[in-house]
Short mmCIF file of C-alpha atoms and ligand atoms in Angstrom, two decimals:
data_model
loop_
_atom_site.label_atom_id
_atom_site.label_comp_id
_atom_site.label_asym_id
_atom_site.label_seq_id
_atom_site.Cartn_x
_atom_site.Cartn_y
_atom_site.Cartn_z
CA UNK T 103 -15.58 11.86 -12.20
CA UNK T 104 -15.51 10.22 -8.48
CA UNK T 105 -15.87 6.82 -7.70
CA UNK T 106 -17.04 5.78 -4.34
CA UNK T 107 -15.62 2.91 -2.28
CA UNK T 108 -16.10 1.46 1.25
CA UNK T 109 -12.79 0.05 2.39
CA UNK T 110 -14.00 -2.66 5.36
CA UNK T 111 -10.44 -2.59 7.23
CA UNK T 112 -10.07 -5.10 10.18
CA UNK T 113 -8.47 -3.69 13.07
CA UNK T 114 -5.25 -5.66 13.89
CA UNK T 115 -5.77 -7.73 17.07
CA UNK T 116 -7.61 -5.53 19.22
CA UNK T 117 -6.98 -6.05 22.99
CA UNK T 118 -9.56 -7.44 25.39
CA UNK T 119 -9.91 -3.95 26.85
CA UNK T 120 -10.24 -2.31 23.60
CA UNK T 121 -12.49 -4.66 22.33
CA UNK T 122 -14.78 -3.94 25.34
CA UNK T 123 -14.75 -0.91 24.81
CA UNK T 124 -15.78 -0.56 20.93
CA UNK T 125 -18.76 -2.57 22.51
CA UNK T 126 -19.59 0.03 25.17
CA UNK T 127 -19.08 2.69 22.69
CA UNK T 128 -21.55 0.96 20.55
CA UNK T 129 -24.20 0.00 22.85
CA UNK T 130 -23.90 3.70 24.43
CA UNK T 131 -24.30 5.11 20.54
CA UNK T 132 -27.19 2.59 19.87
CA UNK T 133 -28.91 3.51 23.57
CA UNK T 134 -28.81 7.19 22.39
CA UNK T 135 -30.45 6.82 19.25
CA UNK T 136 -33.58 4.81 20.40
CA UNK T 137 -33.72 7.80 23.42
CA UNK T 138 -33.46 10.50 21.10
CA UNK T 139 -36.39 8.89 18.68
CA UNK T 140 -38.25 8.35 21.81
CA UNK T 141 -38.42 11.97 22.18
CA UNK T 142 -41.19 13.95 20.14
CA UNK T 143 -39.57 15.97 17.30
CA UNK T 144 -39.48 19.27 18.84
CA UNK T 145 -37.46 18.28 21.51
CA UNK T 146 -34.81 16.68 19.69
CA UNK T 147 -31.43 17.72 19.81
CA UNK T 148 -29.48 18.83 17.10
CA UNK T 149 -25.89 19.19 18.58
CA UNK T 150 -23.68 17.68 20.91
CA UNK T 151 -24.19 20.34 23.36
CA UNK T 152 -28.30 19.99 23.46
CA UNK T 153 -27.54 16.05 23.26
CA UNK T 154 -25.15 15.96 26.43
CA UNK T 155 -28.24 15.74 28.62
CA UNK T 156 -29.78 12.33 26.94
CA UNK T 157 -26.60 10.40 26.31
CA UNK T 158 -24.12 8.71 28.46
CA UNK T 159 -21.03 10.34 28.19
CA UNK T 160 -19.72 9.59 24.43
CA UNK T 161 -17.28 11.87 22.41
CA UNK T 162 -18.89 15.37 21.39
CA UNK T 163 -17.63 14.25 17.69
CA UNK T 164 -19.42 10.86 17.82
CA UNK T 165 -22.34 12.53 19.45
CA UNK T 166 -22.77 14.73 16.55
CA UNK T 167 -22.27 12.35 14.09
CA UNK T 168 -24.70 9.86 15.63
CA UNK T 169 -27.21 12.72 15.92
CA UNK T 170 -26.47 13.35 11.30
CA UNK T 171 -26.68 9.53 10.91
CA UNK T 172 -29.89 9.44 13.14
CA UNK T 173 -31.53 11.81 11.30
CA UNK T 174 -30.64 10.85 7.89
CA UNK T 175 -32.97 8.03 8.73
CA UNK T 176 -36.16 9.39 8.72
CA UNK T 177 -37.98 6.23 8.63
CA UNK T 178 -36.74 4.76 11.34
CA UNK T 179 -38.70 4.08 14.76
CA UNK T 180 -36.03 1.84 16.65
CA UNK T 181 -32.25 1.37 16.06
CA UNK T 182 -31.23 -2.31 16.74
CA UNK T 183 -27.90 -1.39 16.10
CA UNK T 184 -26.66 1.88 15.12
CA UNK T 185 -22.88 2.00 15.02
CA UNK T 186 -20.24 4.87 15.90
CA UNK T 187 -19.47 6.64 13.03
CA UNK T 188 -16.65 9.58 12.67
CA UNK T 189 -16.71 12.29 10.00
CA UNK T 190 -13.47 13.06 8.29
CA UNK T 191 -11.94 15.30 10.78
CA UNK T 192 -12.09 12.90 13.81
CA UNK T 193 -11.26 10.26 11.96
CA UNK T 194 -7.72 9.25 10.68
CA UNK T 195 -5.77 7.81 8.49
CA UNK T 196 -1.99 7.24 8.88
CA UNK T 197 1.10 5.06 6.86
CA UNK T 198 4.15 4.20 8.33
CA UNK T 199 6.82 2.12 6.21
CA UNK T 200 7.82 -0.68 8.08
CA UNK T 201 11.91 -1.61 8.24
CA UNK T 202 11.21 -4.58 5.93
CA UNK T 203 9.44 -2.12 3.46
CA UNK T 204 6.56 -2.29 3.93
CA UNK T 205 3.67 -0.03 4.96
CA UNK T 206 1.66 -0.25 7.94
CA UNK T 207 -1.64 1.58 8.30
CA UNK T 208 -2.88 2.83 11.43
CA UNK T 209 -6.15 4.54 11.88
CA UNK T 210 -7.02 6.56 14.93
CA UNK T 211 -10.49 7.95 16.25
CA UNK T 212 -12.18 9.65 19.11
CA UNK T 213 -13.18 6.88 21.50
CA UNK T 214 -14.46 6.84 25.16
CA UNK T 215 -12.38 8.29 27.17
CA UNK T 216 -9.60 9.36 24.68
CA UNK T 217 -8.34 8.91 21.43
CA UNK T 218 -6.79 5.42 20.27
CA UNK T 219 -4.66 4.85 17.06
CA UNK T 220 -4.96 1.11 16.01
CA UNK T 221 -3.44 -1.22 13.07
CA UNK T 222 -5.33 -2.41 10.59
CA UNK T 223 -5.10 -5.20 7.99
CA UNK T 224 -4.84 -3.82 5.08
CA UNK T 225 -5.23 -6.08 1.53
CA UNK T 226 -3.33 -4.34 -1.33
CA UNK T 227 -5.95 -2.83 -3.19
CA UNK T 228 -7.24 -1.00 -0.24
CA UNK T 229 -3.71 -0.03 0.51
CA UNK T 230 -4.04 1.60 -2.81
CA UNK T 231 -7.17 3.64 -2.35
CA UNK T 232 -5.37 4.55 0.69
CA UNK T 233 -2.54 5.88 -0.58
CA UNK T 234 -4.79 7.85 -3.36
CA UNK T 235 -6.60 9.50 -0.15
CA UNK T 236 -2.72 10.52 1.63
CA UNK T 237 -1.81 11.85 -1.94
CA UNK T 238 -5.01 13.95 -2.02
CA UNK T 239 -6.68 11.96 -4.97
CA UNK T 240 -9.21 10.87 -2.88
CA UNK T 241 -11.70 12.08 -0.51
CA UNK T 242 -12.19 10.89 2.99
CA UNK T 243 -15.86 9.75 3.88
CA UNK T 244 -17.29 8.89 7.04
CA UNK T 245 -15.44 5.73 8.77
CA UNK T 246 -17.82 3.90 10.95
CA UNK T 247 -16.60 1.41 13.96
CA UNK T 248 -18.35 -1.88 13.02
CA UNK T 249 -18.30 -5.57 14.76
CA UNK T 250 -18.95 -8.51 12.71
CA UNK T 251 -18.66 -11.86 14.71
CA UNK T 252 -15.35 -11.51 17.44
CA UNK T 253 -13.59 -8.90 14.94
CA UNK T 254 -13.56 -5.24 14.53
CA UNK T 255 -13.54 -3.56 11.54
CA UNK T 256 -13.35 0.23 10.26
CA UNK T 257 -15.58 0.97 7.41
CA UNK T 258 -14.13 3.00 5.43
CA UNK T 259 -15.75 5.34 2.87
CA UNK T 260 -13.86 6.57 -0.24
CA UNK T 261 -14.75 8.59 -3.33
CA UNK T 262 -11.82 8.44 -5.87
CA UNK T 263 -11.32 10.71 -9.02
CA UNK T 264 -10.92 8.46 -11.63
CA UNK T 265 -10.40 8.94 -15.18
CA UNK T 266 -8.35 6.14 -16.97
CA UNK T 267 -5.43 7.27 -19.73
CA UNK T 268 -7.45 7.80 -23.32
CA UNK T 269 -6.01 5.73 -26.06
CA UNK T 270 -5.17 2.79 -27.40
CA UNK T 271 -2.94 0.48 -25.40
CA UNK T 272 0.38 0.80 -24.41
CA UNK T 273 2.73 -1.59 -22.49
CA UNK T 274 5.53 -0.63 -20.74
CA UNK T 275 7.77 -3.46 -19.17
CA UNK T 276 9.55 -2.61 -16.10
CA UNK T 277 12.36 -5.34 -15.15
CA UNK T 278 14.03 -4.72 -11.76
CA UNK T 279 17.31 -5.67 -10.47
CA UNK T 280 19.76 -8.14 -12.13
CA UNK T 281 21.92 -5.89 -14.12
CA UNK T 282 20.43 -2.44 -13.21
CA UNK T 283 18.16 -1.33 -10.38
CA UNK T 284 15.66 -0.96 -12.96
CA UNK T 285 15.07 -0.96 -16.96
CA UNK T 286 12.04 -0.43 -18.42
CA UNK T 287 10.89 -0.54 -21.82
CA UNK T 288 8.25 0.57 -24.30
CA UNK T 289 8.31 0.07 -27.95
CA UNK T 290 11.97 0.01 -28.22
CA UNK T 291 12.34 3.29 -25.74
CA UNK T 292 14.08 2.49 -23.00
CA UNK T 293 14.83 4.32 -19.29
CA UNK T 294 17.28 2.66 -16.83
CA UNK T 295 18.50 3.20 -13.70
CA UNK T 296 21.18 1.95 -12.39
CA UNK T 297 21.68 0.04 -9.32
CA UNK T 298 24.98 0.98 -8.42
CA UNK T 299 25.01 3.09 -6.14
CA UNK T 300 21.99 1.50 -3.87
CA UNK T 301 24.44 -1.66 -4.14
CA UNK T 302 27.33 0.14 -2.82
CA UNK T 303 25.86 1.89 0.23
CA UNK T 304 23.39 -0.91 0.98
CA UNK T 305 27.03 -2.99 1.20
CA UNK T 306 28.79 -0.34 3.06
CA UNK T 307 25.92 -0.42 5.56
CA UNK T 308 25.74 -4.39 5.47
CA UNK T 309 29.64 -3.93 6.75
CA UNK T 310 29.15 -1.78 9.39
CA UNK T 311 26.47 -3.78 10.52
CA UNK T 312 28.70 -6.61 11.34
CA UNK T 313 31.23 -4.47 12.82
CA UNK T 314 28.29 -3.12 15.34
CA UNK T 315 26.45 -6.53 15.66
CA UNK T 316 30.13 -7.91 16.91
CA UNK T 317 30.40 -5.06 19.28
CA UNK T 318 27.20 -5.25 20.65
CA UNK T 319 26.20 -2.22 19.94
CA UNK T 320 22.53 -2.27 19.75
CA UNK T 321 20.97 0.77 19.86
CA UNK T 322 23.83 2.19 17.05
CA UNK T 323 23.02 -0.84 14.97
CA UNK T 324 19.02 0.40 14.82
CA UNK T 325 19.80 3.86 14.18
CA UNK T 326 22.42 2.62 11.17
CA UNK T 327 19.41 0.78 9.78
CA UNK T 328 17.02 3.82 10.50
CA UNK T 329 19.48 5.73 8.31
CA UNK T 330 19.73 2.97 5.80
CA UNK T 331 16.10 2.38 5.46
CA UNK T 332 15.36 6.20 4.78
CA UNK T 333 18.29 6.42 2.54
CA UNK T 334 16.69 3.57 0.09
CA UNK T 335 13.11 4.80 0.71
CA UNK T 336 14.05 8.18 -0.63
CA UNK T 337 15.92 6.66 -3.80
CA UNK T 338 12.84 4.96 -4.18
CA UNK T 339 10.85 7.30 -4.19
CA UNK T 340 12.78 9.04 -6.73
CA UNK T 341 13.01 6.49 -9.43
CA UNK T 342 9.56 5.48 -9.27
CA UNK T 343 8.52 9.09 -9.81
CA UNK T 344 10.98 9.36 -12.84
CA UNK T 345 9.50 6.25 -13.93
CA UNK T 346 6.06 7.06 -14.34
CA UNK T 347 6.78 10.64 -15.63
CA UNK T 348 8.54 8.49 -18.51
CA UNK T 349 5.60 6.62 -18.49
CA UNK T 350 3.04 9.66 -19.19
CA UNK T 351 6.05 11.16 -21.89
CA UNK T 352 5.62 7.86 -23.51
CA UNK T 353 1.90 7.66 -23.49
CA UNK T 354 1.26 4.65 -21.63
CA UNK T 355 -1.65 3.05 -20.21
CA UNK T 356 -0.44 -0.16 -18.71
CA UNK T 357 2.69 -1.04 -16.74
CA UNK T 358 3.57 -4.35 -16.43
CA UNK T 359 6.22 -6.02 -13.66
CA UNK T 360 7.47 -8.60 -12.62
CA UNK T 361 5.66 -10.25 -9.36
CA UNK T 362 8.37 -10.76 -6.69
CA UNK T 363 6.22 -12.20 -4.11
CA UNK T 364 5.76 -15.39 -6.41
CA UNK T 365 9.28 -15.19 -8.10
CA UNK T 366 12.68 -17.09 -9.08
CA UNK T 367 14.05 -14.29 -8.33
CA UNK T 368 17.68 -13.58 -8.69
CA UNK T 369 19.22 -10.61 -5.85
CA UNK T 370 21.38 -8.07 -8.15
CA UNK T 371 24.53 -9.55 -6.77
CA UNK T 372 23.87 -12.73 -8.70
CA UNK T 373 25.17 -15.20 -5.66
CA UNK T 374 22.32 -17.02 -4.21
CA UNK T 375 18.13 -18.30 -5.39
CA UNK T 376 16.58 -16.92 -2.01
CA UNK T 377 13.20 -18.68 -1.43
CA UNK T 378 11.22 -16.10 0.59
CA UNK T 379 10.46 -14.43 -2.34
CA UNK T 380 10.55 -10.83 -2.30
CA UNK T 381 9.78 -9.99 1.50
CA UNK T 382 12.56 -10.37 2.91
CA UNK T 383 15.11 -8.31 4.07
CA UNK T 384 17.08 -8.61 1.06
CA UNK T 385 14.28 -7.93 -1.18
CA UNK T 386 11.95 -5.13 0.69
CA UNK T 387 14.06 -2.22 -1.41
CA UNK T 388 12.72 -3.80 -4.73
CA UNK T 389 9.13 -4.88 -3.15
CA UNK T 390 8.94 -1.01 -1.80
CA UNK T 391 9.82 0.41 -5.28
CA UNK T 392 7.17 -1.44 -6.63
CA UNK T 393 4.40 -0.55 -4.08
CA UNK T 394 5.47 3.10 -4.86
CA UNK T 395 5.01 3.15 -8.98
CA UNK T 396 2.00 1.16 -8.50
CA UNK T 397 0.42 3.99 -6.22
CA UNK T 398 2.38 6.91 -8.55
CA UNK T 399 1.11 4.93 -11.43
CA UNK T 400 -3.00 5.07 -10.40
CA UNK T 401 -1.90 8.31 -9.41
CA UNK T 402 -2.26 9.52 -13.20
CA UNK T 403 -4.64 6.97 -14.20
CA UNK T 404 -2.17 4.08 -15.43
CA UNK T 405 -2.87 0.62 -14.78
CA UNK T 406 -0.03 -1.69 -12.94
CA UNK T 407 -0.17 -5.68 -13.97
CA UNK T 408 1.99 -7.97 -12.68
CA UNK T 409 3.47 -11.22 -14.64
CA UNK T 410 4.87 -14.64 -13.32
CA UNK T 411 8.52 -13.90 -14.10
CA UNK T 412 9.66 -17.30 -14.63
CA UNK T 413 11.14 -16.89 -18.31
CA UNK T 414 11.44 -13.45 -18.56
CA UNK T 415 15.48 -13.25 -18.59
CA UNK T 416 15.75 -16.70 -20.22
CA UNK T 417 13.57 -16.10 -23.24
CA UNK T 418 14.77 -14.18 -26.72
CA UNK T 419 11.97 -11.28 -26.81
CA UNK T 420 11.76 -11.58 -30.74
CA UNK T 421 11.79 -14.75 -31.69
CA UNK T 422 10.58 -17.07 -28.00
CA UNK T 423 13.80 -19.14 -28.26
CA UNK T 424 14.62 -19.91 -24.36
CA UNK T 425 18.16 -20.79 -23.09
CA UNK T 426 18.43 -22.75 -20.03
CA UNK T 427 20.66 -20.71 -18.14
CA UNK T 428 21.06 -17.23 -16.97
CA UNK T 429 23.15 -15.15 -19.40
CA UNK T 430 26.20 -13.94 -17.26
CA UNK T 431 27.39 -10.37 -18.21
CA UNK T 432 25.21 -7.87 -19.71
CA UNK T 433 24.00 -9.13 -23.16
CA UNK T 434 21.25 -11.92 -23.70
CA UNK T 435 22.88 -13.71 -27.16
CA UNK T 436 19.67 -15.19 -28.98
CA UNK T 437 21.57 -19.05 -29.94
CA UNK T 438 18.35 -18.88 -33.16
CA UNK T 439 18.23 -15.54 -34.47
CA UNK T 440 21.64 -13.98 -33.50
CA UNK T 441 20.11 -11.01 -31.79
CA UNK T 442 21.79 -8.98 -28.78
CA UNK T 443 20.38 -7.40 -26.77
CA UNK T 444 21.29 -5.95 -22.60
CA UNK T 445 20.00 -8.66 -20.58
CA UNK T 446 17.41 -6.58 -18.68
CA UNK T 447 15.90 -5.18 -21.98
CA UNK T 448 15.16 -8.31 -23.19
CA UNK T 449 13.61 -9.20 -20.25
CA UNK T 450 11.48 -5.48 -20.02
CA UNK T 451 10.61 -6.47 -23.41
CA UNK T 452 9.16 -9.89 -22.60
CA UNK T 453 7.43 -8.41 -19.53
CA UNK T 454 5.66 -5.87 -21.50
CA UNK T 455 4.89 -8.42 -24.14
CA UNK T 456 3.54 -11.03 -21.41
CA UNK T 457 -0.02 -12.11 -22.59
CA UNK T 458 -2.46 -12.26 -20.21
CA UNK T 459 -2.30 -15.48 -19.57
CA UNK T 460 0.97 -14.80 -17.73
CA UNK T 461 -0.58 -12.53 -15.39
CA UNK T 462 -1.00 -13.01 -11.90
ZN1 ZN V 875 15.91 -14.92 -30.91
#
């Protein structure tokens, strides 16, 4: 089963030149079309080669395409607007992870004179459709080069193999960071990982750091956090994909986190309440970890929800009792019904139990 979807990306501040010259591209693309209906039908051309002669000068690829869009119209007599368009070899698709963890999407395309590769803005549930389509889950469309008002925009054409998990529903609660990297938890299984080591070298690279930012040392001191910031993308990488295999073991069908971008949220080392929430530089490891379950996650057709995490350590997940502060050590102690249980756990367990009410 596919699903299709047009993903209407914005292109990320064009320049004044490169806006002026999507326009060109477009007017030249539109001019061709009303010449080429102008002509009677056995004299149309049916390449970019026979079409060189009637247009002015646009990309062979966007030539060819215009000519397939053209005459998948068959009705029309005039084109007020026909816009580039780019089949699925000319056009591209490309993810970079920023150093703060996050991705950035570039798409690039046969223009005027040469190729350009351009940001876009990319909302997160395009970003995952896009991710299904560099994973191979997805297949590329046709991307057409659209203006609406001042802004550009790449539409973007998708079709997606779906197929949710069968059964009935199963919550797994995933709890990141104050004890353990992360600890998740389904029906009284549970998977951890610790956080450890990432503490250790992030730490060890925090010290150097200083040492370099003293000295001066610039260029050393971006190649330290190159290093770094491949070091935690790979670990990354690797617990989310243990993660959801555990998942799919476990039978699954909905994962549930917490959502960091809207958090109290507490870094591992337990010191300070940071207010930025998630983004920062402190928090990108744990933000990137969660962008790449929720991607590995629709990967194999398990949803990803995300809770407001308020209560989630405080709270006794059998019996609701709250305390008012943060349990220090490793064991929440229930003051009502006695029960132990590790701290992060308890708070898995409240995550996956969040009602929907909770959900962001
Ligand atoms: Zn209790």
């Amino acid at each position: 089963m596919e699903q299709a979807v047009t993903l209407k990306l914005k292109l990320h501040e064009p320049t004044k030149a490169k806006r002026e010259m999507y326009q060109l591209m477009a007017d030249r693309v539109t001019e061709f079309a009303n010449r080429y209906l102008s002509l009677p039908k056995k004299e149309r051309p049916r390449t970019s080669k026979e079409a060189a002669g009637i247009s002015d000068s646009l990309p062979a690829a966007v030539l060819n395409q215009a000519i397939r869009d053209i005459r998948a119209k068959k009705k029309a007599k005039r084109f007020k607007r026909l816009w580039p368009t780019f089949n699925n070899q000319n056009f591209r698709v490309e993810r970079e992870f920023s150093r703060d963890g996050r991705a950035v999407w570039k798409v690039s395309f046969p223009a005027l004179e040469k190729r350009v590769g351009v940001p876009v803005a990319v909302a997160p549930y395009q970003e995952r459709y896009l991710n299904l389509l560099l994973e191979g889950r997805a297949r590329q469309g046709v991307a057409r080069l659209v203006r609406r008002g001042g802004d550009w925009y790449v539409h973007l054409s998708l079709a997606v193999a779906t197929g949710r998990r069968q059964g009935p529903e199963k919550v797994m609660g995933v709890d990141l960071g104050m004890v353990d990297l992360l600890v998740a938890s389904v029906e009284g299984r549970t998977l951890f990982f610790s956080g450890g080591e990432l503490a250790y070298v992030r730490r060890r690279y925090a010290r150097l750091r200083r040492k370099l930012q003293k000295a001066g040392a610039n260029r050393a001191l971006k190649r330290l956090g190159d290093k770094e910031h491949r070091w935690v993308t790979d670990v990354n990488h690797k617990v989310s994909r243990r993660l959801v295999e555990f998942a799919v073991a476990h039978g699954v069908t909905k994962i549930r986190m917490e959502d960091l971008t809207g958090a109290r949220w507490v870094f591992p080392q337990g010191r300070e309440q940071r207010k930025d929430h998630g983004r920062s530089l402190q928090y990108w490891p744990y933000y990137q970890l969660q962008k790449f379950i929720e991607y590995k996650a629709a990967l194999v057709g398990i949803e990803v929800e995300y809770v407001r995490p308020d209560l989630t350590s405080l709270t006794c997940s059998r019996c609701g009792e709250t305390v008012k502060s943060r349990p220090k050590g490793r064991w929440f102690r229930c003051p009502r019904c006695g029960r132990e249980k590790h701290v992060d756990v308890n708070a898995a367990d409240n995550i996956a139990q969040a009602v929907s009410g909770l959900a962001t």
